[in-house]
Short mmCIF file of C-alpha atoms in Angstrom, two decimals:
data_model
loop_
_atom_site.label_atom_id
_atom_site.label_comp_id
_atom_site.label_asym_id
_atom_site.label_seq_id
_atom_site.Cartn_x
_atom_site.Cartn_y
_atom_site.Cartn_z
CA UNK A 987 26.49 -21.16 -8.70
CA UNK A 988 30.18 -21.80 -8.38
CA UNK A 989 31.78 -20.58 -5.03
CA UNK A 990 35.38 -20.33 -4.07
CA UNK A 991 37.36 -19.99 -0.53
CA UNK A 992 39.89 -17.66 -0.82
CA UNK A 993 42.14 -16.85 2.34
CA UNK A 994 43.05 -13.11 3.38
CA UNK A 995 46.87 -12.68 3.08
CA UNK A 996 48.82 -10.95 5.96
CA UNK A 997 49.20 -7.21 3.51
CA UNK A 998 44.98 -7.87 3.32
CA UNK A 999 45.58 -8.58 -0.11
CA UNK A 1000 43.88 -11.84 -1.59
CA UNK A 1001 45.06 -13.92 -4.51
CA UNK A 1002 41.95 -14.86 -6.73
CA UNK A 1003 41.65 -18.63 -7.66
CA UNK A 1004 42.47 -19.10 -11.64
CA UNK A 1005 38.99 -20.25 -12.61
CA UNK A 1006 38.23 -17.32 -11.14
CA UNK A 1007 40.64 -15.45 -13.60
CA UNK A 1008 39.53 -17.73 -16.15
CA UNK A 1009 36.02 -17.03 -15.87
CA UNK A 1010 36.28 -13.11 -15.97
CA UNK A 1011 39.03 -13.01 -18.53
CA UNK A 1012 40.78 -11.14 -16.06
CA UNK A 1013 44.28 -9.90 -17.14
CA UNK A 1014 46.55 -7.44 -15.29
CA UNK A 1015 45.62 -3.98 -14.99
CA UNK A 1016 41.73 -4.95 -15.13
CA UNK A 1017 39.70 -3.48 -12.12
CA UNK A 1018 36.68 -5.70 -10.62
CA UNK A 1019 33.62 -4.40 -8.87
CA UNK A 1020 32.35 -6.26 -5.68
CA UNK A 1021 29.13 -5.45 -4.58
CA UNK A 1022 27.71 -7.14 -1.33
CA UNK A 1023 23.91 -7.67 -1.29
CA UNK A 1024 22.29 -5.64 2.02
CA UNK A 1025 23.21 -8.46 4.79
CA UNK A 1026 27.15 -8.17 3.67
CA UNK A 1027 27.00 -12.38 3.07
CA UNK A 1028 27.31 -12.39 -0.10
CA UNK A 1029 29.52 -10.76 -2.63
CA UNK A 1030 28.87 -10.38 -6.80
CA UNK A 1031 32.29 -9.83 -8.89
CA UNK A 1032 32.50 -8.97 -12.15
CA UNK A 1033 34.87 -7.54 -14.32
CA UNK A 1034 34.49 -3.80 -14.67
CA UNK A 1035 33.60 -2.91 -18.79
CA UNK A 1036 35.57 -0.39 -20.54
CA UNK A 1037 32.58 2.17 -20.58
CA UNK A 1038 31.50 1.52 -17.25
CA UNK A 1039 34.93 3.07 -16.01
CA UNK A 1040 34.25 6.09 -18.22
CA UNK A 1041 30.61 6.40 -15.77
CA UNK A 1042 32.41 6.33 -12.77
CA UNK A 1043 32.68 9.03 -10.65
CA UNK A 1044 36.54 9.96 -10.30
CA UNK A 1045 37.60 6.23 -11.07
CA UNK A 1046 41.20 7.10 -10.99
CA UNK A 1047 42.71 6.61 -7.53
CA UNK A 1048 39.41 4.89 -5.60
CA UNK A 1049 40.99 1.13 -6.04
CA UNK A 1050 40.11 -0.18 -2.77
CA UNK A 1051 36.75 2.67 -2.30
CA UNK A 1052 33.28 2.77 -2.86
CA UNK A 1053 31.93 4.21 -6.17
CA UNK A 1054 28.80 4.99 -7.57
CA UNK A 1055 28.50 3.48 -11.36
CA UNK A 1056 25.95 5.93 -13.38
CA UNK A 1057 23.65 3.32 -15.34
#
């Protein structure tokens, strides 16, 4: 499994490493869902799918929130 150090800018903002970008085919305007296993150590990113964001609840306006994806 690949990792990568990223550091926490000064606005909180982080800049994700290219592979990174690379490796989700992530182009601007995409949103990304981080979920963090039960001890908080570990985060899973992935790109979010076009019809996931139609299963969202209210995904306009939550950047930054939690959400509950509808399977």
């Amino acid at each position: 499994m690949a990792e990568y150090v990223v550091e926490v800018n000064k606005n909180n903002s982080i800049d994700l490493p290219g592979a990174v970008l690379d490796r989700l085919a992530l182009e601007p305007g995409d949103k990304i869902i981080m979920r963090f296993d039960n001890t908080g150590e570990h985060v899973v990113m992935g790109k979010l799918p076009m019809d996931s964001g139609e299963k969202a609840e209210e995904m306009d306006n939550v950047l930054g929130q939690r959400v509950k994806i509808k399977l």
